[in-house]
């Protein structure tokens, strides 16, 4: 066995104790102090190696944090959209200050087996895209600075000066596996340059977008473990990366645990009703909506409350707590009311056997995370208001993220008028503190529109059309500051020249 002298052991212990103290100090900083960790600084120190390398994304994370805090104070929001292409990101920098790397878009365009966003691409797909975008941001920043420094100070005012170092918020999906995969993907994202990561509560393999059914979330305890695992890994790395806790419960119908809704009316099983609709050529979706409206869906406690007076319900509640089983609850309800309470959680089960549920998990994970995000398929203002006001009543000053989908009519029944639709982003920022708003995937329609327009023009008009409609605009940089090859700056020509010049001993900066 290797012998280690006392002074070696003492030095090791001292370094460990120093590390614990440094972590404790770090957790008191303005960026970290609101986070409530379920573990000690000692635990983190014991999970670290003997050297903690600075995390490459921390500067951007602090920048993001300050930006979002400022928005929170002012009642405004940072707007961005999903991008996977560094070329697109270099143009976004002219108008926005953050970038989103969408898992859905990455799965569609950044791997060799594209498909709908079921988060079924390899777990390191998004980290690789983040890495590519982060490096391109750093490169654009470098080549822009070199170009500026090659001009005299008095000539620099008219030169472009974009902030390319836009903090990247990355889609962490559901963590892609058990805790060890969540930990690995967090590490990969933070090391690749993600200033923010969002983690959702969907069950692996059950992220669904079809109009049918099946979007399924995991139990609250499992989701909380995912969020804890990410925070743990960020703490191990000493990373400032922001954690967005996204709950998909708004349009998920099912949960894999038994914290569930049951039918309280005498109805047929949901699956039977849907199968009958399909067999008779009717809409399964409509049959399902009608069934849900008729089934009297309630949690068991709600079902008890519905048949009790106040005293009976108090008596019932005195006998139950977290973890009380359904049979114990039934017995307590019988004792309080003198009758059996009608409740059947089998009737609403899905084709694959999942249970239907109602949730409050967003509050459970809030103390571990930096922003909360309620994912909604259709942004119904009444639901948005209810969610955010409930959260704010428990967590005043909380910051929120929100994703706007696409192809949605914004009807008045959902709380929108044309005027309110125009101001929807500002309304959410001002009313609720939704400081970061993203169009994750649908902005691709805008990109597609431009590509289609160019393709049509090129095939119809050839080089003459290109000259008039693209080159002339690009070269004059009017009305848009279109980047291209002409000035040799955006594409890095000046930077390459500067390398040659520096190697041959020339002074390349000017005052
Ligand atoms: C944010 C999202 O996870 C994504 O992959 O970009 C998707 C986007 C979308 O469906 O519009 C999601 O919200 O699940």
Coordinates of C-alpha atoms and ligand atoms in Angstrom, one line a residue:
X1 CA 0.0 0.0 0.0
X2 CA 1.2 3.5 -0.8
X3 CA 2.3 5.3 2.4
X4 CA 1.3 8.9 2.7
X5 CA 3.1 11.1 5.2
X6 CA 1.1 13.2 7.7
X7 CA 2.0 16.5 6.0
X8 CA 0.6 15.2 2.7
X9 CA -2.7 14.2 4.5
X10 CA -2.8 17.6 6.2
X11 CA -2.3 19.5 3.0
X12 CA -5.0 17.4 1.4
X13 CA -7.4 18.1 4.2
X14 CA -6.5 21.8 4.2
X15 CA -7.2 22.0 0.5
X16 CA -10.6 20.3 1.0
X17 CA -11.5 22.7 3.9
X18 CA -10.5 25.7 1.7
X19 CA -12.7 24.4 -1.1
X20 CA -15.7 24.0 1.3
X21 CA -15.2 27.6 2.5
X22 CA -14.9 28.9 -1.1
X23 CA -18.1 27.1 -2.1
X24 CA -19.9 28.6 0.9
X25 CA -18.7 32.0 0.0
X26 CA -19.8 31.5 -3.7
X27 CA -23.3 30.5 -2.6
X28 CA -23.6 33.8 -0.8
X29 CA -23.0 35.9 -4.0
X30 CA -26.0 37.8 -5.5
X31 CA -26.2 35.3 -8.4
X32 CA -26.4 32.2 -6.1
X33 CA -28.0 33.3 -2.9
X34 CA -31.6 32.6 -3.7
X35 CA -31.0 28.9 -4.5
X36 CA -32.0 26.4 -1.7
X37 CA -29.8 23.4 -2.0
X38 CA -30.7 20.1 -0.3
X39 CA -26.9 19.3 0.2
X40 CA -24.0 20.9 1.9
X41 CA -20.9 22.6 0.5
X42 CA -18.9 19.7 2.0
X43 CA -20.8 17.3 -0.2
X44 CA -19.9 19.4 -3.3
X45 CA -16.3 19.7 -2.3
X46 CA -16.1 15.9 -1.8
X47 CA -17.5 15.5 -5.4
X48 CA -15.0 17.8 -6.9
X49 CA -11.5 16.8 -8.1
X50 CA -8.5 18.5 -6.6
X51 CA -8.6 21.3 -9.1
X52 CA -11.8 23.0 -10.4
X53 CA -11.2 24.5 -13.8
X54 CA -13.1 27.7 -14.5
X55 CA -16.2 26.9 -16.5
X56 CA -16.2 28.4 -20.0
X57 CA -19.9 29.5 -19.8
X58 CA -19.8 31.3 -16.4
X59 CA -19.1 34.8 -17.8
X60 CA -22.1 34.5 -20.2
X61 CA -24.2 33.1 -17.4
X62 CA -23.5 36.1 -15.2
X63 CA -24.2 38.3 -18.1
X64 CA -27.6 36.5 -18.7
X65 CA -28.4 36.7 -15.0
X66 CA -27.8 40.5 -14.9
X67 CA -29.7 41.0 -18.1
X68 CA -32.8 39.1 -16.8
X69 CA -32.7 40.7 -13.3
X70 CA -32.7 44.1 -15.0
X71 CA -35.7 43.1 -17.1
X72 CA -37.4 41.9 -14.0
X73 CA -36.9 45.2 -12.3
X74 CA -38.2 47.1 -15.4
X75 CA -41.0 44.8 -16.3
X76 CA -39.6 44.1 -19.7
X77 CA -38.4 40.9 -21.5
X78 CA -35.5 39.5 -23.6
X79 CA -36.9 38.0 -26.8
X80 CA -35.1 35.5 -28.9
X81 CA -35.7 32.5 -31.2
X82 CA -34.3 29.0 -31.7
X83 CA -31.3 28.7 -34.0
X84 CA -28.8 25.9 -34.8
X85 CA -26.8 27.7 -37.5
X86 CA -23.9 30.0 -36.6
X87 CA -24.5 32.0 -39.7
X88 CA -28.0 32.8 -38.5
X89 CA -26.8 33.5 -35.0
X90 CA -24.3 36.1 -36.4
X91 CA -27.2 38.0 -37.9
X92 CA -29.4 37.7 -34.8
X93 CA -26.7 39.5 -32.8
X94 CA -27.7 42.7 -34.5
X95 CA -31.1 42.6 -32.9
X96 CA -31.1 40.4 -29.8
X97 CA -29.0 39.6 -26.9
X98 CA -29.5 35.9 -26.2
X99 CA -29.8 32.8 -28.4
X100 CA -31.8 29.6 -27.9
X101 CA -30.6 26.2 -29.0
X102 CA -33.7 24.2 -29.5
X103 CA -33.6 20.4 -29.1
X104 CA -36.4 20.1 -31.6
X105 CA -34.6 22.0 -34.3
X106 CA -31.3 20.3 -33.5
X107 CA -33.0 16.9 -33.8
X108 CA -34.4 18.0 -37.1
X109 CA -31.4 19.6 -38.7
X110 CA -28.3 18.6 -36.7
X111 CA -28.2 14.8 -36.8
X112 CA -28.2 12.2 -39.5
X113 CA -31.5 10.7 -38.6
X114 CA -33.9 13.6 -38.5
X115 CA -37.4 13.4 -37.2
X116 CA -40.2 15.1 -35.2
X117 CA -39.2 16.3 -31.8
X118 CA -39.5 13.3 -29.6
X119 CA -36.2 14.1 -28.0
X120 CA -35.0 10.8 -29.4
X121 CA -31.7 12.1 -30.8
X122 CA -28.4 11.2 -29.2
X123 CA -28.0 12.9 -25.8
X124 CA -25.0 15.0 -26.9
X125 CA -26.7 16.5 -30.0
X126 CA -27.7 19.8 -28.3
X127 CA -24.3 20.2 -26.5
X128 CA -22.6 19.8 -29.9
X129 CA -24.7 22.5 -31.4
X130 CA -24.1 24.8 -28.4
X131 CA -20.4 24.2 -28.8
X132 CA -20.5 25.1 -32.5
X133 CA -22.5 28.3 -31.8
X134 CA -20.5 29.3 -28.8
X135 CA -17.2 28.9 -30.7
X136 CA -18.6 30.9 -33.7
X137 CA -19.7 33.7 -31.3
X138 CA -16.2 33.8 -29.8
X139 CA -14.7 33.8 -33.3
X140 CA -16.9 36.6 -34.6
X141 CA -16.0 38.6 -31.5
X142 CA -12.3 38.0 -32.2
X143 CA -12.5 38.9 -35.9
X144 CA -14.6 42.0 -35.3
X145 CA -12.2 43.3 -32.6
X146 CA -9.2 42.6 -34.8
X147 CA -10.8 44.6 -37.6
X148 CA -11.6 47.5 -35.2
X149 CA -8.1 47.5 -33.8
X150 CA -6.6 47.7 -37.3
X151 CA -8.2 51.2 -37.5
X152 CA -7.2 54.3 -35.8
X153 CA -9.3 55.2 -32.8
X154 CA -10.9 58.2 -34.4
X155 CA -12.0 56.0 -37.4
X156 CA -13.6 53.3 -35.2
X157 CA -16.9 55.1 -34.4
X158 CA -18.4 54.2 -37.8
X159 CA -17.3 50.6 -37.7
X160 CA -19.7 47.9 -36.6
X161 CA -19.5 46.9 -33.0
X162 CA -22.0 44.1 -32.3
X163 CA -22.1 42.1 -29.1
X164 CA -21.6 38.6 -30.6
X165 CA -21.1 37.0 -27.2
X166 CA -24.8 36.3 -26.7
X167 CA -25.6 34.0 -23.8
X168 CA -26.9 30.7 -25.1
X169 CA -29.9 29.1 -23.5
X170 CA -30.0 25.4 -24.3
X171 CA -32.6 22.7 -24.4
X172 CA -31.7 20.1 -21.8
X173 CA -34.9 18.1 -22.7
X174 CA -35.7 15.6 -19.9
X175 CA -32.1 14.8 -19.1
X176 CA -32.0 11.8 -21.5
X177 CA -31.9 9.0 -19.0
X178 CA -31.3 8.4 -15.4
X179 CA -29.4 10.8 -13.1
X180 CA -26.0 9.9 -14.5
X181 CA -27.0 10.9 -18.0
X182 CA -28.6 14.1 -16.7
X183 CA -25.3 14.8 -15.0
X184 CA -23.3 14.1 -18.1
X185 CA -25.5 16.2 -20.3
X186 CA -25.4 19.1 -17.9
X187 CA -21.6 18.9 -17.9
X188 CA -21.5 18.8 -21.6
X189 CA -23.9 21.7 -22.0
X190 CA -22.0 23.9 -19.4
X191 CA -18.7 23.0 -20.9
X192 CA -19.9 23.8 -24.4
X193 CA -20.9 27.3 -23.4
X194 CA -24.6 27.1 -22.3
X195 CA -25.4 30.1 -20.1
X196 CA -28.8 28.6 -19.3
X197 CA -30.2 25.1 -19.4
X198 CA -33.8 24.1 -19.3
X199 CA -35.0 20.8 -18.0
X200 CA -38.5 19.4 -18.4
X201 CA -40.6 16.8 -16.6
X202 CA -41.5 14.7 -19.6
X203 CA -41.2 10.9 -19.5
X204 CA -38.4 9.7 -21.7
X205 CA -39.8 8.6 -25.1
X206 CA -43.2 10.2 -24.3
X207 CA -42.7 13.7 -25.7
X208 CA -45.5 13.9 -28.2
X209 CA -46.9 16.5 -30.5
X210 CA -49.7 14.7 -32.3
X211 CA -53.3 15.7 -31.7
X212 CA -53.9 12.3 -30.1
X213 CA -52.8 11.5 -26.6
X214 CA -49.8 10.4 -24.7
X215 CA -47.7 13.3 -23.6
X216 CA -46.6 12.0 -20.3
X217 CA -44.7 13.5 -17.3
X218 CA -42.8 11.8 -14.6
X219 CA -43.8 11.9 -10.9
X220 CA -42.9 15.1 -9.1
X221 CA -40.2 13.4 -7.0
X222 CA -38.5 12.1 -10.2
X223 CA -38.6 15.5 -11.7
X224 CA -37.3 17.1 -8.6
X225 CA -34.4 14.6 -8.7
X226 CA -33.6 15.7 -12.3
X227 CA -33.5 19.4 -11.2
X228 CA -31.3 18.5 -8.2
X229 CA -29.0 16.5 -10.4
X230 CA -28.4 19.4 -12.7
X231 CA -27.9 21.9 -9.8
X232 CA -25.5 19.3 -8.2
X233 CA -23.4 19.0 -11.4
X234 CA -23.3 22.8 -11.9
X235 CA -22.1 23.2 -8.3
X236 CA -19.5 20.5 -8.8
X237 CA -18.2 22.5 -11.8
X238 CA -18.6 25.9 -10.0
X239 CA -20.6 26.9 -13.0
X240 CA -22.9 30.0 -12.9
X241 CA -25.2 28.5 -15.7
X242 CA -28.8 29.3 -15.1
X243 CA -31.3 26.6 -14.5
X244 CA -34.8 27.0 -16.1
X245 CA -37.3 24.5 -14.5
X246 CA -39.8 23.8 -17.3
X247 CA -43.0 21.9 -16.5
X248 CA -44.9 20.4 -19.3
X249 CA -47.9 19.6 -17.2
X250 CA -50.2 22.1 -18.9
X251 CA -50.8 19.9 -21.9
X252 CA -49.6 16.6 -20.6
X253 CA -52.5 14.3 -19.7
X254 CA -50.7 11.5 -18.1
X255 CA -48.2 10.7 -15.3
X256 CA -46.3 7.5 -14.7
X257 CA -47.1 7.5 -11.0
X258 CA -50.4 7.1 -9.1
X259 CA -50.8 10.8 -8.0
X260 CA -53.8 10.8 -10.2
X261 CA -57.2 11.9 -11.3
X262 CA -60.1 9.5 -11.2
X263 CA -63.6 9.5 -12.7
X264 CA -66.3 10.3 -10.1
X265 CA -69.2 9.7 -12.5
X266 CA -70.5 6.5 -13.8
X267 CA -68.7 6.5 -17.2
X268 CA -67.2 4.0 -19.6
X269 CA -63.4 3.7 -19.7
X270 CA -61.8 6.4 -21.8
X271 CA -60.0 4.0 -24.1
X272 CA -63.3 2.1 -24.9
X273 CA -64.9 5.4 -25.8
X274 CA -62.0 6.4 -28.0
X275 CA -61.9 3.0 -29.7
X276 CA -65.6 3.1 -30.4
X277 CA -65.3 6.6 -31.9
X278 CA -62.4 5.3 -34.2
X279 CA -64.4 2.2 -35.2
X280 CA -67.4 4.3 -36.1
X281 CA -65.3 6.8 -38.1
X282 CA -65.7 9.6 -35.6
X283 CA -63.1 11.9 -34.2
X284 CA -61.3 10.2 -31.3
X285 CA -60.1 13.6 -30.1
X286 CA -63.6 14.9 -29.9
X287 CA -64.8 11.8 -28.1
X288 CA -62.0 12.2 -25.7
X289 CA -62.9 15.8 -25.0
X290 CA -66.5 14.9 -24.4
X291 CA -65.5 12.0 -22.1
X292 CA -63.3 14.3 -20.0
X293 CA -66.1 16.8 -19.7
X294 CA -68.5 14.1 -18.5
X295 CA -66.3 12.0 -16.2
X296 CA -66.2 14.4 -13.2
X297 CA -62.4 14.1 -13.1
X298 CA -61.0 14.7 -9.6
X299 CA -58.2 13.7 -7.4
X300 CA -59.4 11.5 -4.6
X301 CA -59.2 14.4 -2.1
X302 CA -61.2 16.6 -4.3
X303 CA -63.8 13.8 -4.7
X304 CA -64.1 13.5 -0.9
X305 CA -64.4 17.3 -0.5
X306 CA -67.2 17.4 -3.1
X307 CA -69.4 15.1 -1.0
X308 CA -68.4 16.4 2.5
X309 CA -69.4 19.3 4.6
X310 CA -66.6 21.4 6.2
X311 CA -66.5 19.4 9.5
X312 CA -66.4 16.0 7.7
X313 CA -63.6 17.2 5.4
X314 CA -61.6 18.5 8.4
X315 CA -62.1 15.1 10.0
X316 CA -60.9 13.4 6.8
X317 CA -57.9 15.6 6.4
X318 CA -56.8 14.9 10.0
X319 CA -56.3 11.3 9.0
X320 CA -54.2 11.8 5.8
X321 CA -50.8 13.2 5.0
X322 CA -48.3 12.9 2.1
X323 CA -47.9 9.3 1.3
X324 CA -51.2 8.1 2.7
X325 CA -52.3 5.3 0.3
X326 CA -55.6 5.2 -1.6
X327 CA -57.1 2.4 0.5
X328 CA -56.2 4.4 3.7
X329 CA -57.8 7.5 2.1
X330 CA -60.9 5.5 1.2
X331 CA -61.2 4.3 4.8
X332 CA -60.7 7.8 6.2
X333 CA -63.4 9.1 3.8
X334 CA -65.8 6.4 4.8
X335 CA -65.2 7.2 8.5
X336 CA -65.9 10.9 7.9
X337 CA -68.9 10.6 5.6
X338 CA -70.4 7.3 6.4
X339 CA -70.3 6.3 2.7
X340 CA -68.0 5.1 0.0
X341 CA -66.7 7.9 -2.2
X342 CA -67.1 7.3 -6.0
X343 CA -63.6 7.5 -7.5
X344 CA -62.1 5.3 -10.2
X345 CA -58.6 6.1 -11.5
X346 CA -58.6 3.1 -13.9
X347 CA -61.3 4.6 -16.2
X348 CA -59.1 7.5 -17.5
X349 CA -56.0 5.4 -18.1
X350 CA -54.3 5.7 -21.5
X351 CA -53.8 3.0 -24.1
X352 CA -50.3 2.4 -22.6
X353 CA -51.6 2.3 -19.0
X354 CA -50.5 5.7 -17.8
X355 CA -52.7 7.5 -15.2
X356 CA -54.2 11.0 -15.6
X357 CA -53.1 13.6 -13.1
X358 CA -53.1 17.2 -11.8
X359 CA -50.0 19.0 -10.7
X360 CA -48.4 21.6 -8.5
X361 CA -44.8 20.6 -9.1
X362 CA -43.6 24.0 -10.4
X363 CA -43.5 25.2 -6.8
X364 CA -41.6 22.2 -5.6
X365 CA -38.6 22.7 -7.9
X366 CA -38.6 26.5 -7.9
X367 CA -36.1 26.9 -4.9
X368 CA -33.5 24.8 -6.8
X369 CA -33.8 26.7 -10.1
X370 CA -33.4 30.2 -11.3
X371 CA -36.5 30.6 -13.6
X372 CA -39.8 28.8 -13.9
X373 CA -41.4 28.0 -17.2
X374 CA -44.8 26.6 -17.8
X375 CA -44.8 25.0 -21.2
X376 CA -48.1 25.5 -23.0
X377 CA -49.2 24.3 -26.4
X378 CA -51.7 27.1 -26.8
X379 CA -51.0 30.3 -24.9
X380 CA -54.4 30.8 -23.2
X381 CA -54.1 34.1 -21.3
X382 CA -56.4 32.9 -18.5
X383 CA -54.2 29.8 -17.9
X384 CA -51.0 32.0 -18.1
X385 CA -52.4 34.4 -15.6
X386 CA -53.5 31.6 -13.2
X387 CA -50.1 29.9 -13.3
X388 CA -48.0 33.0 -12.9
X389 CA -50.2 34.6 -10.2
X390 CA -50.2 31.3 -8.2
X391 CA -46.4 31.1 -8.5
X392 CA -46.0 34.8 -7.6
X393 CA -48.2 34.5 -4.5
X394 CA -45.7 32.0 -3.2
X395 CA -42.5 33.4 -4.7
X396 CA -42.7 37.2 -5.1
X397 CA -40.2 38.5 -7.6
X398 CA -39.8 35.2 -9.3
X399 CA -38.5 35.3 -12.9
X400 CA -40.2 33.3 -15.7
X401 CA -39.5 32.0 -19.1
X402 CA -42.1 31.4 -21.7
X403 CA -42.1 29.8 -25.2
X404 CA -44.5 31.0 -27.8
X405 CA -45.5 28.3 -30.3
X406 CA -46.7 29.0 -33.8
X407 CA -49.7 28.6 -36.0
X408 CA -52.0 29.7 -33.3
X409 CA -55.0 32.0 -33.8
X410 CA -54.9 33.9 -30.5
X411 CA -58.7 33.8 -30.2
X412 CA -60.7 36.2 -27.9
X413 CA -62.0 33.2 -26.0
X414 CA -58.4 32.6 -24.8
X415 CA -58.1 36.2 -23.7
X416 CA -56.6 37.8 -26.7
X417 CA -57.8 40.7 -28.9
X418 CA -55.8 41.8 -31.9
X419 CA -54.5 44.7 -29.8
X420 CA -53.5 42.4 -26.9
X421 CA -51.9 39.9 -29.3
X422 CA -49.7 42.7 -30.6
X423 CA -48.6 43.5 -27.1
X424 CA -48.6 39.9 -25.8
X425 CA -44.9 39.8 -25.0
X426 CA -44.9 43.1 -23.2
X427 CA -48.0 42.1 -21.3
X428 CA -46.4 38.9 -20.0
X429 CA -43.3 40.8 -19.0
X430 CA -45.1 43.6 -17.2
X431 CA -47.9 41.6 -15.6
X432 CA -45.9 38.5 -14.4
X433 CA -42.2 39.0 -14.8
X434 CA -41.8 36.7 -17.9
X435 CA -38.3 38.0 -18.6
X436 CA -37.2 35.6 -21.2
X437 CA -39.5 34.8 -24.1
X438 CA -38.6 32.5 -27.0
X439 CA -40.0 31.3 -30.3
X440 CA -38.3 27.9 -30.2
X441 CA -38.9 26.4 -33.6
X442 CA -41.5 28.2 -35.6
X443 CA -39.3 31.1 -36.6
X444 CA -37.9 28.6 -39.1
X445 CA -40.9 29.6 -41.2
X446 CA -39.3 33.0 -41.6
X447 CA -36.0 31.5 -42.6
X448 CA -37.7 29.1 -45.0
X449 CA -39.6 32.0 -46.5
X450 CA -36.4 33.8 -47.4
X451 CA -34.7 30.7 -48.8
X452 CA -37.8 30.0 -50.9
X453 CA -37.9 33.5 -52.1
X454 CA -34.2 33.4 -53.1
X455 CA -34.5 30.0 -54.7
X456 CA -37.4 31.2 -56.8
X457 CA -35.7 34.4 -57.8
X458 CA -32.5 32.6 -58.7
X459 CA -34.0 30.0 -60.9
X460 CA -36.2 32.5 -62.7
X461 CA -33.9 35.5 -62.9
X462 CA -30.4 33.9 -62.7
X463 CA -27.3 36.2 -62.1
X464 CA -29.2 39.3 -63.2
X465 CA -31.7 38.8 -60.4
X466 CA -28.9 38.0 -57.9
X467 CA -27.1 41.2 -58.9
X468 CA -30.1 43.5 -58.5
X469 CA -31.9 41.9 -55.6
X470 CA -29.1 40.4 -53.4
X471 CA -25.6 41.7 -54.3
X472 CA -26.6 45.4 -54.6
X473 CA -28.4 45.3 -51.3
X474 CA -25.6 43.4 -49.6
X475 CA -22.9 45.7 -50.9
X476 CA -24.7 48.9 -50.2
X477 CA -25.7 47.4 -46.8
X478 CA -29.1 49.2 -47.3
X479 CA -31.8 48.8 -46.1
X480 CA -30.3 45.8 -44.1
X481 CA -26.7 45.5 -42.9
X482 CA -26.4 42.2 -44.8
X483 CA -23.2 40.5 -44.0
X484 CA -21.4 38.8 -46.9
X485 CA -17.9 38.4 -48.4
X486 CA -17.5 41.8 -49.9
X487 CA -15.9 43.6 -47.0
X488 CA -13.9 40.5 -46.0
X489 CA -14.5 41.2 -42.3
X490 CA -17.6 39.1 -41.5
X491 CA -16.1 36.0 -43.2
X492 CA -12.7 36.5 -41.5
X493 CA -10.6 37.6 -44.4
X494 CA -9.0 40.4 -42.4
X495 CA -8.3 38.2 -39.5
X496 CA -6.5 35.7 -41.7
X497 CA -4.4 38.5 -43.2
X498 CA -3.6 39.7 -39.7
X499 CA -2.3 36.3 -38.8
X500 CA 0.1 36.4 -41.7
X501 CA 1.1 39.9 -40.9
X502 CA 1.7 39.1 -37.2
X503 CA 3.8 36.1 -38.1
X504 CA 5.9 38.2 -40.4
X505 CA 6.5 40.7 -37.6
X506 CA 4.2 43.5 -38.6
X507 CA 2.5 45.7 -36.0
X508 CA -1.2 45.1 -36.7
X509 CA -3.0 47.4 -34.3
X510 CA -3.4 51.2 -34.6
X511 CA -4.1 53.9 -32.1
Ligands
LIG1 C1 -38.8 24.1 -26.8 C2 -38.8 22.8 -27.4 O1 -38.5 21.8 -26.5 C3 -37.7 22.7 -28.5 O2 -37.3 21.6 -28.8 O3 -37.4 23.7 -29.0 C4 -40.2 22.5 -28.1 C5 -40.6 23.5 -29.0 C6 -42.0 23.4 -29.6 O4 -42.6 22.4 -29.6 O5 -42.4 24.5 -30.2 C7 -41.2 22.3 -26.9 O6 -41.7 23.3 -26.5 O7 -41.3 21.1 -26.5

